Structures are given as structure tokens and as C-alpha cells.
PDB file of C-alpha atoms in Angstrom:
ATOM      1  CA  UNK E   1     -22.298 -45.683 219.315  1.00 67.00           C
ATOM      2  CA  UNK E   2     -21.786 -41.981 219.971  1.00 72.00           C
ATOM      3  CA  UNK E   3     -22.513 -39.235 217.476  1.00 69.00           C
ATOM      4  CA  UNK E   4     -19.431 -37.788 215.771  1.00 70.00           C
ATOM      5  CA  UNK E   5     -18.639 -34.296 216.991  1.00 73.00           C
ATOM      6  CA  UNK E   6     -18.837 -31.759 214.198  1.00 78.00           C
ATOM      7  CA  UNK E   7     -18.060 -28.797 216.433  1.00 77.00           C
ATOM      8  CA  UNK E   8     -15.158 -29.447 218.770  1.00 80.00           C
ATOM      9  CA  UNK E   9     -14.046 -25.989 219.880  1.00 83.00           C
ATOM     10  CA  UNK E  10     -15.717 -24.085 222.692  1.00 85.00           C
ATOM     11  CA  UNK E  11     -15.552 -20.338 223.186  1.00 84.00           C
ATOM     12  CA  UNK E  12     -16.650 -18.465 226.269  1.00 87.00           C
ATOM     13  CA  UNK E  13     -16.664 -14.686 226.228  1.00 87.00           C
ATOM     14  CA  UNK E  14     -18.163 -11.644 227.871  1.00 92.00           C
ATOM     15  CA  UNK E  15     -20.303  -9.326 225.763  1.00 92.00           C
ATOM     16  CA  UNK E  16     -21.736  -5.846 226.197  1.00 94.00           C
ATOM     17  CA  UNK E  17     -24.933  -5.501 228.159  1.00 95.00           C
ATOM     18  CA  UNK E  18     -27.986  -6.089 225.992  1.00 95.00           C
ATOM     19  CA  UNK E  19     -26.221  -8.435 223.566  1.00 93.00           C
ATOM     20  CA  UNK E  20     -28.223 -11.501 224.621  1.00 91.00           C
ATOM     21  CA  UNK E  21     -31.495  -9.626 224.135  1.00 94.00           C
ATOM     22  CA  UNK E  22     -30.374  -8.504 220.667  1.00 94.00           C
ATOM     23  CA  UNK E  23     -29.438 -12.074 219.723  1.00 93.00           C
ATOM     24  CA  UNK E  24     -32.725 -13.427 221.076  1.00 93.00           C
ATOM     25  CA  UNK E  25     -34.685 -10.842 219.075  1.00 95.00           C
ATOM     26  CA  UNK E  26     -32.998 -11.917 215.814  1.00 94.00           C
ATOM     27  CA  UNK E  27     -32.612 -15.679 216.146  1.00 94.00           C
ATOM     28  CA  UNK E  28     -36.294 -16.672 216.067  1.00 94.00           C
ATOM     29  CA  UNK E  29     -36.702 -20.422 216.621  1.00 95.00           C
ATOM     30  CA  UNK E  30     -33.018 -21.225 216.022  1.00 94.00           C
ATOM     31  CA  UNK E  31     -31.086 -22.506 219.050  1.00 92.00           C
ATOM     32  CA  UNK E  32     -28.938 -19.791 220.597  1.00 90.00           C
ATOM     33  CA  UNK E  33     -25.670 -21.717 220.147  1.00 89.00           C
ATOM     34  CA  UNK E  34     -26.436 -22.434 216.493  1.00 91.00           C
ATOM     35  CA  UNK E  35     -27.294 -18.787 215.867  1.00 94.00           C
ATOM     36  CA  UNK E  36     -24.127 -17.463 217.507  1.00 92.00           C
ATOM     37  CA  UNK E  37     -22.046 -20.040 215.603  1.00 91.00           C
ATOM     38  CA  UNK E  38     -23.637 -18.907 212.319  1.00 94.00           C
ATOM     39  CA  UNK E  39     -22.972 -15.242 213.116  1.00 94.00           C
ATOM     40  CA  UNK E  40     -19.342 -15.991 213.954  1.00 93.00           C
ATOM     41  CA  UNK E  41     -18.793 -18.048 210.796  1.00 93.00           C
ATOM     42  CA  UNK E  42     -20.351 -15.330 208.607  1.00 96.00           C
ATOM     43  CA  UNK E  43     -18.226 -12.635 210.233  1.00 96.00           C
ATOM     44  CA  UNK E  44     -15.044 -14.691 209.801  1.00 95.00           C
ATOM     45  CA  UNK E  45     -15.820 -15.309 206.127  1.00 96.00           C
ATOM     46  CA  UNK E  46     -16.324 -11.553 205.548  1.00 95.00           C
ATOM     47  CA  UNK E  47     -13.040 -10.708 207.306  1.00 95.00           C
ATOM     48  CA  UNK E  48     -11.129 -13.416 205.433  1.00 95.00           C
ATOM     49  CA  UNK E  49     -12.542 -12.242 202.102  1.00 94.00           C
ATOM     50  CA  UNK E  50     -11.607  -8.651 202.934  1.00 93.00           C
ATOM     51  CA  UNK E  51      -8.073  -9.711 203.952  1.00 93.00           C
ATOM     52  CA  UNK E  52      -7.547 -11.476 200.595  1.00 90.00           C
ATOM     53  CA  UNK E  53      -8.491  -8.396 198.563  1.00 84.00           C
ATOM     54  CA  UNK E  54      -5.531  -6.344 197.372  1.00 75.00           C
ATOM     55  CA  UNK E  55      -5.748  -2.689 198.284  1.00 68.00           C
TER      56      UNK E  55
END
């Protein structure tokens, strides 16, 4: 029996030089993919919250 896939979308992107080193410095023991996923989810939540606010 295979494990159910929780994350089924893959993103591949180019980033500014030094980005990987910055991520590595902040993520500690967390796996790189998990850390980047967390950063992306947090950023999306902030943007969505900001978009819902009336100006």
C-alpha cells in the first residue's frame, strides 16, 4: 500500500544568488523542501489576508 500524497503540486523556480544560503541559515534541522513549503504557505496566507481587507 502506498502512502497518500498530501502535497501533489511541484514548483521549480530560479532565485537570486545567495537565496539557498539564506534558506539554509534559517531552516535549522528542517528539510529544505518542508521549509520552503512553509515559507510559501505563510506568505500566501499574509497576501490573502491583506487582499481581503477593505482599504
